[in-house]
Short mmCIF file of C-alpha atoms and ligand atoms in Angstrom, two decimals:
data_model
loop_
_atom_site.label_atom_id
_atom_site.label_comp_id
_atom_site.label_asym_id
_atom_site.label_seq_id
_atom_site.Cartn_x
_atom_site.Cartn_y
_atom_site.Cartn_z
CA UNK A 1 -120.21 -67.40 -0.02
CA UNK A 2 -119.48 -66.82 -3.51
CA UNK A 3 -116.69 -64.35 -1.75
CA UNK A 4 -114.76 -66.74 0.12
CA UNK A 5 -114.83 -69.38 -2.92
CA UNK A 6 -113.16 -66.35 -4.85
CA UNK A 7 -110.81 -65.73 -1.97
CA UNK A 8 -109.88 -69.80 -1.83
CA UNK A 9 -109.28 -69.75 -5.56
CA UNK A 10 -106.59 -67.16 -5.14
CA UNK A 11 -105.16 -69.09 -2.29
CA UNK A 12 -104.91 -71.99 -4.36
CA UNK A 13 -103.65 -70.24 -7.44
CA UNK A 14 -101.14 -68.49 -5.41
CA UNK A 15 -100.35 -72.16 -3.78
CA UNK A 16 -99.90 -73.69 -7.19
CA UNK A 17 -97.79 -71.09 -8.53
CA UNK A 18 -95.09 -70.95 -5.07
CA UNK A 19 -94.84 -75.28 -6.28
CA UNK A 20 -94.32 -74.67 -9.56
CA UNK A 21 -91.75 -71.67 -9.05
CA UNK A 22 -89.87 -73.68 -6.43
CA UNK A 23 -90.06 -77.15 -8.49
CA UNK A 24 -87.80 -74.87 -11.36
CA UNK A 25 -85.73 -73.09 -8.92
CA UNK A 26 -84.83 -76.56 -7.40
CA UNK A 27 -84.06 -78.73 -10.73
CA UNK A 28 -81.82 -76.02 -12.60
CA UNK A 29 -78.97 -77.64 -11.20
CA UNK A 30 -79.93 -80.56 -13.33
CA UNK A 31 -79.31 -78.29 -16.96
CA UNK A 32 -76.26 -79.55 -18.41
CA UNK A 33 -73.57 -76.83 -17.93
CA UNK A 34 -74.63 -75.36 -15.37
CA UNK A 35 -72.54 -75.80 -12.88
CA UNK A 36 -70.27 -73.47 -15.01
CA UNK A 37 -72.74 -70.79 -15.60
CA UNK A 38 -71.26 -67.86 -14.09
CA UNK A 39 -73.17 -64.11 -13.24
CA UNK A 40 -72.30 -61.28 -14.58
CA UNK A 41 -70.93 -60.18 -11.35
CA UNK A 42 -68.99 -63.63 -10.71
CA UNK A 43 -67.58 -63.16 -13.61
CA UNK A 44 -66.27 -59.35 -13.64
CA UNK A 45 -64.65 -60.29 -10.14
CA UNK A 46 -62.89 -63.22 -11.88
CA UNK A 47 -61.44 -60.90 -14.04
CA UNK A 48 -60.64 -58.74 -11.71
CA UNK A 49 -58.69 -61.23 -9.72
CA UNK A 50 -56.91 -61.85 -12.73
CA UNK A 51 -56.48 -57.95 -13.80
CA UNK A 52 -55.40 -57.62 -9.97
CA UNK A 53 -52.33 -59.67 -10.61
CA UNK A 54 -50.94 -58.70 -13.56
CA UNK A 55 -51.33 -54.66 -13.92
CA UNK A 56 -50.68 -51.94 -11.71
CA UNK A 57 -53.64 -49.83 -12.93
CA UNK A 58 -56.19 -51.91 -11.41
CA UNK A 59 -54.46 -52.86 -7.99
CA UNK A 60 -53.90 -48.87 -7.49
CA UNK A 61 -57.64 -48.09 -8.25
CA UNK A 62 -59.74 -48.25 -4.75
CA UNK A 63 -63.20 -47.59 -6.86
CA UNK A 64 -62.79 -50.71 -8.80
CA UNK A 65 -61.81 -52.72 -5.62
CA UNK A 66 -64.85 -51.61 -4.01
CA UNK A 67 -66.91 -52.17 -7.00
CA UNK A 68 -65.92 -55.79 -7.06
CA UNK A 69 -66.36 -55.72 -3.14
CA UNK A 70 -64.23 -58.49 -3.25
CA UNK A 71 -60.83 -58.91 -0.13
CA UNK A 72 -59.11 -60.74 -2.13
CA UNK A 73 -59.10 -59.06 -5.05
CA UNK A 74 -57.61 -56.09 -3.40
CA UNK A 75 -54.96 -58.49 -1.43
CA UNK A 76 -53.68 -59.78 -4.91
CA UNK A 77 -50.18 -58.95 -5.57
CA UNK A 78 -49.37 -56.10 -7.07
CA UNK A 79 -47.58 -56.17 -10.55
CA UNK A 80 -46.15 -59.07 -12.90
CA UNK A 81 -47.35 -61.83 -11.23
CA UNK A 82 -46.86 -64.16 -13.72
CA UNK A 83 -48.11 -67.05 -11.07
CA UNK A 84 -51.10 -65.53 -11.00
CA UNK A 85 -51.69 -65.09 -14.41
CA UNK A 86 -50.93 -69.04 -15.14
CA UNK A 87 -52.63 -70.33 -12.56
CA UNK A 88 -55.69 -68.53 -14.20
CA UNK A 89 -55.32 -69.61 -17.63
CA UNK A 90 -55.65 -73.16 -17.17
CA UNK A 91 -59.15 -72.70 -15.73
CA UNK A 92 -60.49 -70.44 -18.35
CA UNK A 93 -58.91 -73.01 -20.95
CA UNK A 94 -60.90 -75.53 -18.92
CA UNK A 95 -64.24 -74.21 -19.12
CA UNK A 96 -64.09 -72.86 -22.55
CA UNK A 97 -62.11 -75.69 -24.38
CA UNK A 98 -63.40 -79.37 -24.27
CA UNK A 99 -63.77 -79.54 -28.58
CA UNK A 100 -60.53 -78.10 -28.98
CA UNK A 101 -58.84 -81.10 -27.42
CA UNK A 102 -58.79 -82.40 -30.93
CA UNK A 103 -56.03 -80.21 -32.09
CA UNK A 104 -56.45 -78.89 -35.47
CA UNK A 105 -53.40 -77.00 -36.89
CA UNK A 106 -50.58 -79.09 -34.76
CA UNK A 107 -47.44 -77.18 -34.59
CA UNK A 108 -44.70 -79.52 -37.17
CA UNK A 109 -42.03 -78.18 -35.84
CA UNK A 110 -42.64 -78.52 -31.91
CA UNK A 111 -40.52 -80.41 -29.90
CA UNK A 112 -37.93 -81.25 -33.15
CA UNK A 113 -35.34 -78.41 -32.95
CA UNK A 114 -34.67 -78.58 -29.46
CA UNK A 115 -33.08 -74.93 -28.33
CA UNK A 116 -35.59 -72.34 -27.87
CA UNK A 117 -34.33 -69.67 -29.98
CA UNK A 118 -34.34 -71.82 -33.03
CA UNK A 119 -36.98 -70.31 -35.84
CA UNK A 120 -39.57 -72.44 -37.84
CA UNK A 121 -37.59 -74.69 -40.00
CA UNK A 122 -36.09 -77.67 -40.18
CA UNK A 123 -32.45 -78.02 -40.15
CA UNK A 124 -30.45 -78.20 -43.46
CA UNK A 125 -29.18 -81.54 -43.72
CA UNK A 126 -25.69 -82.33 -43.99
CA UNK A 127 -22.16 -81.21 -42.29
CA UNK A 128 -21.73 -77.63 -41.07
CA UNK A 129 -18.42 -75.92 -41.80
CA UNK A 130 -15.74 -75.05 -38.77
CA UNK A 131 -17.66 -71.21 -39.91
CA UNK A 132 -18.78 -67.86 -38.04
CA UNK A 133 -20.51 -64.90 -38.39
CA UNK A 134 -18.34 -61.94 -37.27
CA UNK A 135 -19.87 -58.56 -36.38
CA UNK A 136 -18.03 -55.76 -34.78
CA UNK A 137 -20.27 -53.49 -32.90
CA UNK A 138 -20.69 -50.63 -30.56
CA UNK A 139 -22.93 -51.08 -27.71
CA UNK A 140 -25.51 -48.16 -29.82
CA UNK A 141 -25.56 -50.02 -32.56
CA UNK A 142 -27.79 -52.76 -30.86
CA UNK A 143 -30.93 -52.49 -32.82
CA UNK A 144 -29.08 -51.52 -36.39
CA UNK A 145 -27.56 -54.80 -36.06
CA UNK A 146 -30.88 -56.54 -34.46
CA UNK A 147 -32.52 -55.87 -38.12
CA UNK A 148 -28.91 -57.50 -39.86
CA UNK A 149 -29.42 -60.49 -37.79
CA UNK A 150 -32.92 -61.04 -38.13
CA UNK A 151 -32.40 -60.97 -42.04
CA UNK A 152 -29.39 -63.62 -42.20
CA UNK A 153 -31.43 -65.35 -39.63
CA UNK A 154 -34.73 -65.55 -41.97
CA UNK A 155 -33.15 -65.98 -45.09
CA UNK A 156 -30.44 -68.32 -43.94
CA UNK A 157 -29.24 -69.29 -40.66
CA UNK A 158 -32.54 -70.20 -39.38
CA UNK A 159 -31.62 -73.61 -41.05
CA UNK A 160 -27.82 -73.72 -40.66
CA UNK A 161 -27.27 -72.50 -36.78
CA UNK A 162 -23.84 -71.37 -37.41
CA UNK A 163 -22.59 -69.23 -34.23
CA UNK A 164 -22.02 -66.16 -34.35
CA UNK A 165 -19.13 -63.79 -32.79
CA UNK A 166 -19.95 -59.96 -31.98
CA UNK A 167 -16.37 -58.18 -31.08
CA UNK A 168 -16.02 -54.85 -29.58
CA UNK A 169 -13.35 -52.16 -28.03
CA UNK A 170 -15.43 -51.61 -24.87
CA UNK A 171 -17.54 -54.21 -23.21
CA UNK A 172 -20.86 -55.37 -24.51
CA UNK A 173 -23.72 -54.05 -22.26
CA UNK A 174 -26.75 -56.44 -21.33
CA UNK A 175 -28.95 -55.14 -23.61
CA UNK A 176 -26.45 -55.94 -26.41
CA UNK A 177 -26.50 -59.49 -25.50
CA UNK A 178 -29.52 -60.50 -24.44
CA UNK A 179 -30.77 -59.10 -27.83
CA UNK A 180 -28.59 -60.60 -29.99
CA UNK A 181 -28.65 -63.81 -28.38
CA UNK A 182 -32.34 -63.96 -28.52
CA UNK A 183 -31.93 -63.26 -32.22
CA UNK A 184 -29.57 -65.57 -33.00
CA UNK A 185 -30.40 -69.60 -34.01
CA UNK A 186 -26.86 -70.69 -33.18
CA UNK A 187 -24.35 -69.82 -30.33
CA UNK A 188 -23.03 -66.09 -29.83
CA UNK A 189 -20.05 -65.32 -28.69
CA UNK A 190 -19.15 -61.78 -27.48
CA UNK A 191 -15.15 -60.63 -27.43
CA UNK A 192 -13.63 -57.39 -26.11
CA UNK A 193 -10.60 -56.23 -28.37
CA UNK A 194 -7.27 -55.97 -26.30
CA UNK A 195 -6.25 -52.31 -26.69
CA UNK A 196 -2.88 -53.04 -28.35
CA UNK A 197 -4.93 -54.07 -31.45
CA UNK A 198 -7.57 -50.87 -31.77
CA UNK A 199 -5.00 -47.93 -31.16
CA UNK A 200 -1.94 -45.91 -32.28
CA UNK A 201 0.89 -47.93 -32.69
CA UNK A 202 3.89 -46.38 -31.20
CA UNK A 203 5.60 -45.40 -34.48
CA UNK A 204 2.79 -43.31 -35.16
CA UNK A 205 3.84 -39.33 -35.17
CA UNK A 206 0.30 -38.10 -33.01
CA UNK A 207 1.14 -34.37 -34.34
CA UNK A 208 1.33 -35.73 -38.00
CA UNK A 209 -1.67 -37.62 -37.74
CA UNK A 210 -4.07 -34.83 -35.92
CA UNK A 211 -2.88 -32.44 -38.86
CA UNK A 212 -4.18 -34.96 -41.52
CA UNK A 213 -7.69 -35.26 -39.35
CA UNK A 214 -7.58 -31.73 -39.31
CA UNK A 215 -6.90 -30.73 -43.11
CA UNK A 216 -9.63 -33.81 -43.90
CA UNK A 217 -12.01 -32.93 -41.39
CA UNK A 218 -11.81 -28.73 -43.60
CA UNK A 219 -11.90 -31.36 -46.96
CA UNK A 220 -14.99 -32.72 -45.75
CA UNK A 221 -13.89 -35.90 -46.50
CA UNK A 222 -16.46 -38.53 -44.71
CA UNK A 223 -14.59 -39.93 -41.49
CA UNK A 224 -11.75 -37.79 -42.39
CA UNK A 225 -11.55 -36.26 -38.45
CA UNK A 226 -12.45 -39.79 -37.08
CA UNK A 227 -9.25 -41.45 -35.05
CA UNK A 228 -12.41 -44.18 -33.80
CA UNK A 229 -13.05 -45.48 -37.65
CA UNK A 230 -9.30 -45.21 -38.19
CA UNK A 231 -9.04 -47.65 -35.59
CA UNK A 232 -12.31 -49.90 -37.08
CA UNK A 233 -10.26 -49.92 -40.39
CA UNK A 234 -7.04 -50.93 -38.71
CA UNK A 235 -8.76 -53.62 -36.97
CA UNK A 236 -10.51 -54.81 -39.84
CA UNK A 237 -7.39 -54.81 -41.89
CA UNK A 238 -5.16 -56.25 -40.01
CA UNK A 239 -6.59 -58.20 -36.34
CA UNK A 240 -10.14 -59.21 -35.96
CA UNK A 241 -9.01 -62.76 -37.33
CA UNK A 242 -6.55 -63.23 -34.94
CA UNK A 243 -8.69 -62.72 -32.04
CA UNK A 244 -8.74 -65.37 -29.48
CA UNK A 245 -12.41 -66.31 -30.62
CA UNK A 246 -12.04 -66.36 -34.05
CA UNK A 247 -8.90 -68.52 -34.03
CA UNK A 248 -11.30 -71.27 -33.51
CA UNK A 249 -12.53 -71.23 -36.85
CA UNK A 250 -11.76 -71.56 -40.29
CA UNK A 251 -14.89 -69.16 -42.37
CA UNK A 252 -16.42 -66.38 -41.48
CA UNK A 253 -19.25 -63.99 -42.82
CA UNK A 254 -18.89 -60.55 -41.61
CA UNK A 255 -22.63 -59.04 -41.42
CA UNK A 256 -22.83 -54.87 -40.42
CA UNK A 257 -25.62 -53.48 -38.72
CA UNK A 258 -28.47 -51.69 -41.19
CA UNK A 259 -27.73 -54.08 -43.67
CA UNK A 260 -30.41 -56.25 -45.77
CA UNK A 261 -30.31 -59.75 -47.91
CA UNK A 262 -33.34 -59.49 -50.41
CA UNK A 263 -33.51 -63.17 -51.27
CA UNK A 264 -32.86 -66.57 -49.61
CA UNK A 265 -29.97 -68.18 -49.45
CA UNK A 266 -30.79 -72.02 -50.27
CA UNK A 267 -27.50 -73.50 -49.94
CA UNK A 268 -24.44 -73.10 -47.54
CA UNK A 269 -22.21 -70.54 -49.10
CA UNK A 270 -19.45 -71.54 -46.49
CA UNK A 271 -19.44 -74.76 -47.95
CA UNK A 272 -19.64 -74.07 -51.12
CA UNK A 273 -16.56 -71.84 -50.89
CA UNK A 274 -14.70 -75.14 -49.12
CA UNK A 275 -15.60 -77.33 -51.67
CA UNK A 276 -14.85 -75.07 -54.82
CA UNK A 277 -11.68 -74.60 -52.97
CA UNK A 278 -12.85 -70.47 -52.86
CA UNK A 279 -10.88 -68.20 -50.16
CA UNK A 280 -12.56 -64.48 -50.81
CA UNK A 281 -15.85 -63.35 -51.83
CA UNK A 282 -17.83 -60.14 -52.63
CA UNK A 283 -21.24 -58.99 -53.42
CA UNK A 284 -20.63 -55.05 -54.45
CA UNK A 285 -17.64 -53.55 -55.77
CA UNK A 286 -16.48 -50.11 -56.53
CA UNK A 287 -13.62 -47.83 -56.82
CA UNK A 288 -12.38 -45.98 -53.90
CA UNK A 289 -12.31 -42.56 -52.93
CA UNK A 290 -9.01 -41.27 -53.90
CA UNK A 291 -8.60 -38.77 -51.11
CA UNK A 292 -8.79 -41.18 -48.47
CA UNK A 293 -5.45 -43.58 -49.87
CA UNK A 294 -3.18 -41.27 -51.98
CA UNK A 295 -0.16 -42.89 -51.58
CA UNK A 296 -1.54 -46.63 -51.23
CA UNK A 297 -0.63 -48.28 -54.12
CA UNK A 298 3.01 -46.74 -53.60
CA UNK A 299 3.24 -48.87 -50.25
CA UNK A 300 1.93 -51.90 -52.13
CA UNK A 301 4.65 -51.56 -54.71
CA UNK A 302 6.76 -51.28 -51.31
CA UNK A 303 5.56 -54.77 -50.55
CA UNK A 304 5.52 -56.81 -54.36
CA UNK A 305 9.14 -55.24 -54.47
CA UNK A 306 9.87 -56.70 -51.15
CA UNK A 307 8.13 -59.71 -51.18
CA UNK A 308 7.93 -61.04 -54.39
CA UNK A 309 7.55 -64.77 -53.18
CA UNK A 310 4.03 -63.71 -52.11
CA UNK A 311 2.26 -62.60 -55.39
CA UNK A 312 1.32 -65.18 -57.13
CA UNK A 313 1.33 -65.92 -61.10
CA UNK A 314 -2.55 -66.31 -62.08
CA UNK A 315 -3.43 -63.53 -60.05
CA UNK A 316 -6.28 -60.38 -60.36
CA UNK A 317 -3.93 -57.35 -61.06
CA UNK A 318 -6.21 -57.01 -64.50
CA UNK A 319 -9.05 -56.24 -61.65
CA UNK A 320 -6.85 -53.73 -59.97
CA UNK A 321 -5.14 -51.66 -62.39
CA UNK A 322 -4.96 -50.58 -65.86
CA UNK A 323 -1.86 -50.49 -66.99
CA UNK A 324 0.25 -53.82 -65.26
CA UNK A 325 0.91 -52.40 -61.98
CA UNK A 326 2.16 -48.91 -62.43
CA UNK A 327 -0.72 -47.28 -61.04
CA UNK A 328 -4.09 -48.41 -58.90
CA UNK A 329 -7.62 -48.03 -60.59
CA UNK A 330 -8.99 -48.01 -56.92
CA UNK A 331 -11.37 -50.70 -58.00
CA UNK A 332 -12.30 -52.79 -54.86
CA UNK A 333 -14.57 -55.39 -53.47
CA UNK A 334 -16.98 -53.78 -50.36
CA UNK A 335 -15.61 -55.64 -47.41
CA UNK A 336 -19.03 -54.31 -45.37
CA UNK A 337 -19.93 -58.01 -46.66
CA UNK A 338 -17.38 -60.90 -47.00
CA UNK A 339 -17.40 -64.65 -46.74
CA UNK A 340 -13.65 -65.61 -46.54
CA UNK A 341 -11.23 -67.97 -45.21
CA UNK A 342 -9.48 -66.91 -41.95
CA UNK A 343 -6.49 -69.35 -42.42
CA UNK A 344 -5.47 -67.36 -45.54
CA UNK A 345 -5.67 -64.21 -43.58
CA UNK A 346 -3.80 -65.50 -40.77
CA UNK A 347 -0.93 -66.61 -43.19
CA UNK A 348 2.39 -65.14 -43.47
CA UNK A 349 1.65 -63.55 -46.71
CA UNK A 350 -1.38 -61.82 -45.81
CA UNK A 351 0.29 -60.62 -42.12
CA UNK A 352 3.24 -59.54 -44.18
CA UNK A 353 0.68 -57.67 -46.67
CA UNK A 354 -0.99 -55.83 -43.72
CA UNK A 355 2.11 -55.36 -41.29
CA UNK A 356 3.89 -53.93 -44.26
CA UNK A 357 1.05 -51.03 -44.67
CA UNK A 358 0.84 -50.69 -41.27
CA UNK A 359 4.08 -49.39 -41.02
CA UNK A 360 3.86 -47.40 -43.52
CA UNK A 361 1.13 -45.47 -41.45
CA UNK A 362 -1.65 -45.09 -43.68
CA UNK A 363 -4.28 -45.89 -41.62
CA UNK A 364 -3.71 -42.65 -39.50
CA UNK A 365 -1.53 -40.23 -41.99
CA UNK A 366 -4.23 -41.04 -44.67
CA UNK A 367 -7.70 -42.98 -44.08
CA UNK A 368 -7.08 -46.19 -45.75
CA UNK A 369 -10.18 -48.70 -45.40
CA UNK A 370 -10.19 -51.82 -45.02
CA UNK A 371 -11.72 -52.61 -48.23
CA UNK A 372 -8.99 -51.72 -50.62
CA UNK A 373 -6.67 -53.58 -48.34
CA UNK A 374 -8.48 -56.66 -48.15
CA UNK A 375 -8.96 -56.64 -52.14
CA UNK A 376 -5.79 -55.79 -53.18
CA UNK A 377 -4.59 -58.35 -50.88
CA UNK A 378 -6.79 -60.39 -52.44
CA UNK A 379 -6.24 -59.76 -56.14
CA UNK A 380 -2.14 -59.79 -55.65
CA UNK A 381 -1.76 -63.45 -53.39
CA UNK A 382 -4.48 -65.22 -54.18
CA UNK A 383 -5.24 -66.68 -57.36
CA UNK A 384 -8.04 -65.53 -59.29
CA UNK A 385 -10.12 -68.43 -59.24
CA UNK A 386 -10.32 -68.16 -55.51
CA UNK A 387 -12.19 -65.16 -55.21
CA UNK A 388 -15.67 -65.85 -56.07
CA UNK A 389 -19.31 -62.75 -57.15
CA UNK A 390 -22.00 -64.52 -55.06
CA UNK A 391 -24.71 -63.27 -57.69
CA UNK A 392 -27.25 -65.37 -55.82
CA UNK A 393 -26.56 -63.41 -52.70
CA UNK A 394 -28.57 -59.66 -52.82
CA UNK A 395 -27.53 -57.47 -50.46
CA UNK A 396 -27.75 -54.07 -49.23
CA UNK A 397 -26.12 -51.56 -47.35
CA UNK A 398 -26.14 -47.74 -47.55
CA UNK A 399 -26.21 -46.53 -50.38
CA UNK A 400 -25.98 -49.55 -52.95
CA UNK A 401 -27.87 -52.35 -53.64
CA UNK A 402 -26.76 -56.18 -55.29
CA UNK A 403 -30.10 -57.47 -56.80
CA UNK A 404 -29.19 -60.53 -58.06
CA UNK A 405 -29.37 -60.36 -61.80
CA UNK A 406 -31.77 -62.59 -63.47
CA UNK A 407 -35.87 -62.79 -63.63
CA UNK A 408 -35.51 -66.88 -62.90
CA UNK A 409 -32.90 -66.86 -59.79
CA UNK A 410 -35.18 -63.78 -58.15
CA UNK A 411 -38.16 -65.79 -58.48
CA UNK A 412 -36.06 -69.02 -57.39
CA UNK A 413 -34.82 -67.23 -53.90
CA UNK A 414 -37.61 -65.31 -53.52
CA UNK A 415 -35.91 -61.91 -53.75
CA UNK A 416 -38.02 -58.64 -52.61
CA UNK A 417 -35.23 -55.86 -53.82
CA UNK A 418 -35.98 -54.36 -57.56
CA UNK A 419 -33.64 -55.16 -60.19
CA UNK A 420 -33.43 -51.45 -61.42
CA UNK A 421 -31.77 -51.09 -58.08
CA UNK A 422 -29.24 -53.32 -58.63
CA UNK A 423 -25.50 -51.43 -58.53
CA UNK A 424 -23.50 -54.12 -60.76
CA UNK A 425 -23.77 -52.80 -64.20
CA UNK A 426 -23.31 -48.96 -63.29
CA UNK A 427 -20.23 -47.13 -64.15
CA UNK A 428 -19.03 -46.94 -60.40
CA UNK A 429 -19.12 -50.73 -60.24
CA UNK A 430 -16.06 -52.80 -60.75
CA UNK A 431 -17.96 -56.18 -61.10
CA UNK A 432 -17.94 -56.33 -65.17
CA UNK A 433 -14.15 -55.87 -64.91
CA UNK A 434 -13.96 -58.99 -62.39
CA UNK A 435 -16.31 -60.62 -65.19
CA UNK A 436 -13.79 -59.66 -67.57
CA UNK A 437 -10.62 -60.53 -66.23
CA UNK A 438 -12.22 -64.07 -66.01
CA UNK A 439 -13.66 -63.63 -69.15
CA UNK A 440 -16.80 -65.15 -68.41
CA UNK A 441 -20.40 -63.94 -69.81
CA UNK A 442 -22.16 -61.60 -67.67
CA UNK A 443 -25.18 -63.13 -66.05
CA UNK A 444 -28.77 -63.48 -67.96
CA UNK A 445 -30.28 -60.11 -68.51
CA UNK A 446 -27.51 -57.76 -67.53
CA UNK A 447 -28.08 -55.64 -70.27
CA UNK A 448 -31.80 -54.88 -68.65
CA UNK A 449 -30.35 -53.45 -65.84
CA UNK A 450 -27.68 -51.33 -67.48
N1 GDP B 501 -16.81 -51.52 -31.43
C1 GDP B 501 -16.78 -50.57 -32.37
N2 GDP B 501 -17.25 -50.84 -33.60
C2 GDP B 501 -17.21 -49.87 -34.52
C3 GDP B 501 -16.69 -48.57 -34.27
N3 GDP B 501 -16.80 -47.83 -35.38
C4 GDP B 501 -17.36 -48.63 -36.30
N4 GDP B 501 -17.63 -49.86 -35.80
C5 GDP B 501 -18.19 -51.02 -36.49
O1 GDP B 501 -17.42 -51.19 -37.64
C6 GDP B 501 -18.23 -51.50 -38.76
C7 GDP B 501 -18.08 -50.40 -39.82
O2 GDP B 501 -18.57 -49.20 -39.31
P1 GDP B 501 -19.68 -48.36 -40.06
O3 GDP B 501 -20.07 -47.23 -39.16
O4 GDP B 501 -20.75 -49.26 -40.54
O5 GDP B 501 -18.84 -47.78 -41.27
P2 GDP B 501 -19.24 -47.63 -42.81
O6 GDP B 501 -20.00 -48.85 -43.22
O7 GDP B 501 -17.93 -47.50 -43.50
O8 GDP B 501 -20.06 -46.38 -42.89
C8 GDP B 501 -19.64 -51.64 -38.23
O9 GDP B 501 -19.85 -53.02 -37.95
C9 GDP B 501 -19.62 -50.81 -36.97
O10 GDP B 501 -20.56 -51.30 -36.04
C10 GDP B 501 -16.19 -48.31 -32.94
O11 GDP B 501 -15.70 -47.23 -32.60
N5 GDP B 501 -16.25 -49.35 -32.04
MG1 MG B 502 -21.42 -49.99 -42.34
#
């Protein structure tokens, strides 16, 4: 007897237990959250769905499909399914999310710019200038003039949107533009240079001028065997202004690729040239390398001679030579960076200046740049208050370095390039002769950086 009671207790305890067991089973739906709870393995064959769509490496591998032993899985599409990939995030943002409804770092800037490649920032306020940017570029020198943009961009553009024009001899490639327009906060523009403008003119002697590549090229004289950067120069002397796209405006900033600006730029130099009635401007100066224009200053003498009517009184010639004219000091403002006015390039004096060097043939017998031609152009017809040292403006490009001078105006603009690197108080810079001609003090702590 006592048996069976023992065996009826274990029924009953067995009973008992089987109630309780299926009274949890049955009211866990009840837990708040549940519904959401996922297993292990529902979840790895979520992911894998999602993996499935947007990578090759885990549609092409069978084991993993058979691990999640899921069909669809292994039906997903193959590669960049960007549908896929949305349609996902929305329900992990879902189930993970409800707090975060309450935003708590809104974006300020969302939804007040308008375009899409415009960077944080708010727009500067006040009129823009009829002004460009103007780059000329090969299709290889994409990235060195990615890391140009994205500087002006950062330290100035970002807030001004002015457009930008990239020129070229061939035609830009894809890459080229879908770079630089993704870059870019304003509109870009993208010309092809007619061939009449980046070539030998036909008064050019070809035999003369592949001797002088030739004897430069033995010289080692940098560029001296290039006809490609003879052409650059040309153009750059005497055309990119007068390009169909350019005619359209009145300023432009040339930017090169590799270069750097090492502080911000808190105002709008172009308007700040208008308004103080400024038509050239430089950063770095230097003199020249003698061996590439010999017999320049003879052809300018050509021109004063010929055109007197275009020099005018108060001009720089104090800048440009030593002794009144007679001979050149080579002294020159880097034209790898210039804000300037295209009207007074497109005048008659200036297209007088540059068509009477041009026939002279200097770009190709010699290897005249375009940054003696633009300053003596410069120093001769305009007068010297026009051309205008942006100290507040540090730049670099290979090898020298404008830091602006002065402790409070780095700190102001918050420059990142060292002062001891700055390039305007060395003996191969012209800049304390421009200060002198205008016989103004030097800037605030010059002698520091001597
Ligand atoms: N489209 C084009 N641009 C050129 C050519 N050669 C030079 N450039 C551009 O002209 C400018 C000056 O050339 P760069 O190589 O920087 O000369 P550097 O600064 O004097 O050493 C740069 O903006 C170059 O991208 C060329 O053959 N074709
Ligand atoms: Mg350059």
């Amino acid at each position: 007897m006592a048996g069976s009671t023992r065996y009826l207790r274990y029924i009953l305890f067995a009973f008992v237990a089987l109630v309780v067991i299926f009274f949890i089973s049955s009211s866990s739906s009840a837990v708040p959250g549940a519904d959401h709870l996922q297993s292990a393995t529902d979840l790895l064959k979520g992911q894998g769905s999602l993996w499935k769509g947007t990578g090759s490496s885990s549609s092409s591998s069978p084991a993993a499909d058979d691990a999640l032993g899921d069909k669809a899985a292994s039906d997903a599409k193959p590669i960049l399914d960007s549908g896929a990939v949305n349609s996902a995030v929305p329900q992990h943002t879902e189930a993970s999310s409800a707090p975060s409804q309450q935003s708590s770092s809104p974006n300020p800037y969302s939804g007040s710019l308008g375009g899409q490649n415009v960077l944080p920032g708010k727009p500067a306020p006040g009129e823009r200038m009829n002004a460009t940017f103007v780059t000329l570029a090969r299709n290889s020198d994409v990235w060195e003039i990615s890391r140009s943009i994205r500087q002006v961009e950062d330290r100035f553009n970002h807030n001004y949107n002015y457009d930008w024009v990239f020129l070229n001899d061939a035609d830009f490639d894809d890459t080229f533009i879908s770079v630089t327009t993704a870059l870019t906060s304003g509109r870009t523009r993208y010309g092809k240079i007619d061939s009449e403008h980046w070539g030998f003119p036909s008064f050019i002697d070809q035999e003369k001028a592949k001797k002088v590549r030739e004897d430069m090229h033995e010289r080692k004289i940098i560029y001296g065997d290039s006809i490609s950067y003879r052409h650059m120069c040309r153009y750059e002397s005497g055309f990119f202004f007068r390009h169909p796209l350019l005619l359209e405006y009145e300023w432009y900033w040339r930017v090169e690729p590799s270069i750097e600006l090492f502080c911000d730029v808190a105002y709008d130099p172009f308007k700040f040239m208008a308004d103080s009635k400024k038509k050239y401007s430089f950063v770095l100066s230097l003199y020249e390398y003698v061996e590439t224009i010999p017999t320049l200053w003879d052809s300018v003498k050509g021109f004063m001679k010929q055109h007197p009517e275009h020099i005018v009184e108060n001009n720089s010639m104090e800048f440009l030579s030593d002794d009144g004219g007679n001979t050149y000091n080579h002294c020159h403002f880097w034209s790898n960076f210039e804000i300037g006015n295209l009207n007074w390039l497109r005048s008659k004096a200036y297209v007088d200046f540059f068509d009477h060097l041009d026939q002279d043939g200097g770009f190709f017998y010699e290897r005249w740049g375009d940054a003696p031609v633009h300053s003596i152009a410069a120093g001769l017809m305009l007068d010297k208050s026009e051309i205008h040292f942006f100290n507040d403006i540090a730049y670099y490009h290979v090898p020298f370095t404008h830091c602006p001078t002065g402790e409070q105006t780095r700190l102001d603009l918050k420059c990142h390039c060292n002062p001891k690197d700055n390039f305007d108080w060395n003996g191969y810079s012209c800049t304390k002769r421009f200060f002198e001609m205008h016989k103004t003090p030097m800037p605030e702590g010059y002698e520091k950086e001597q």
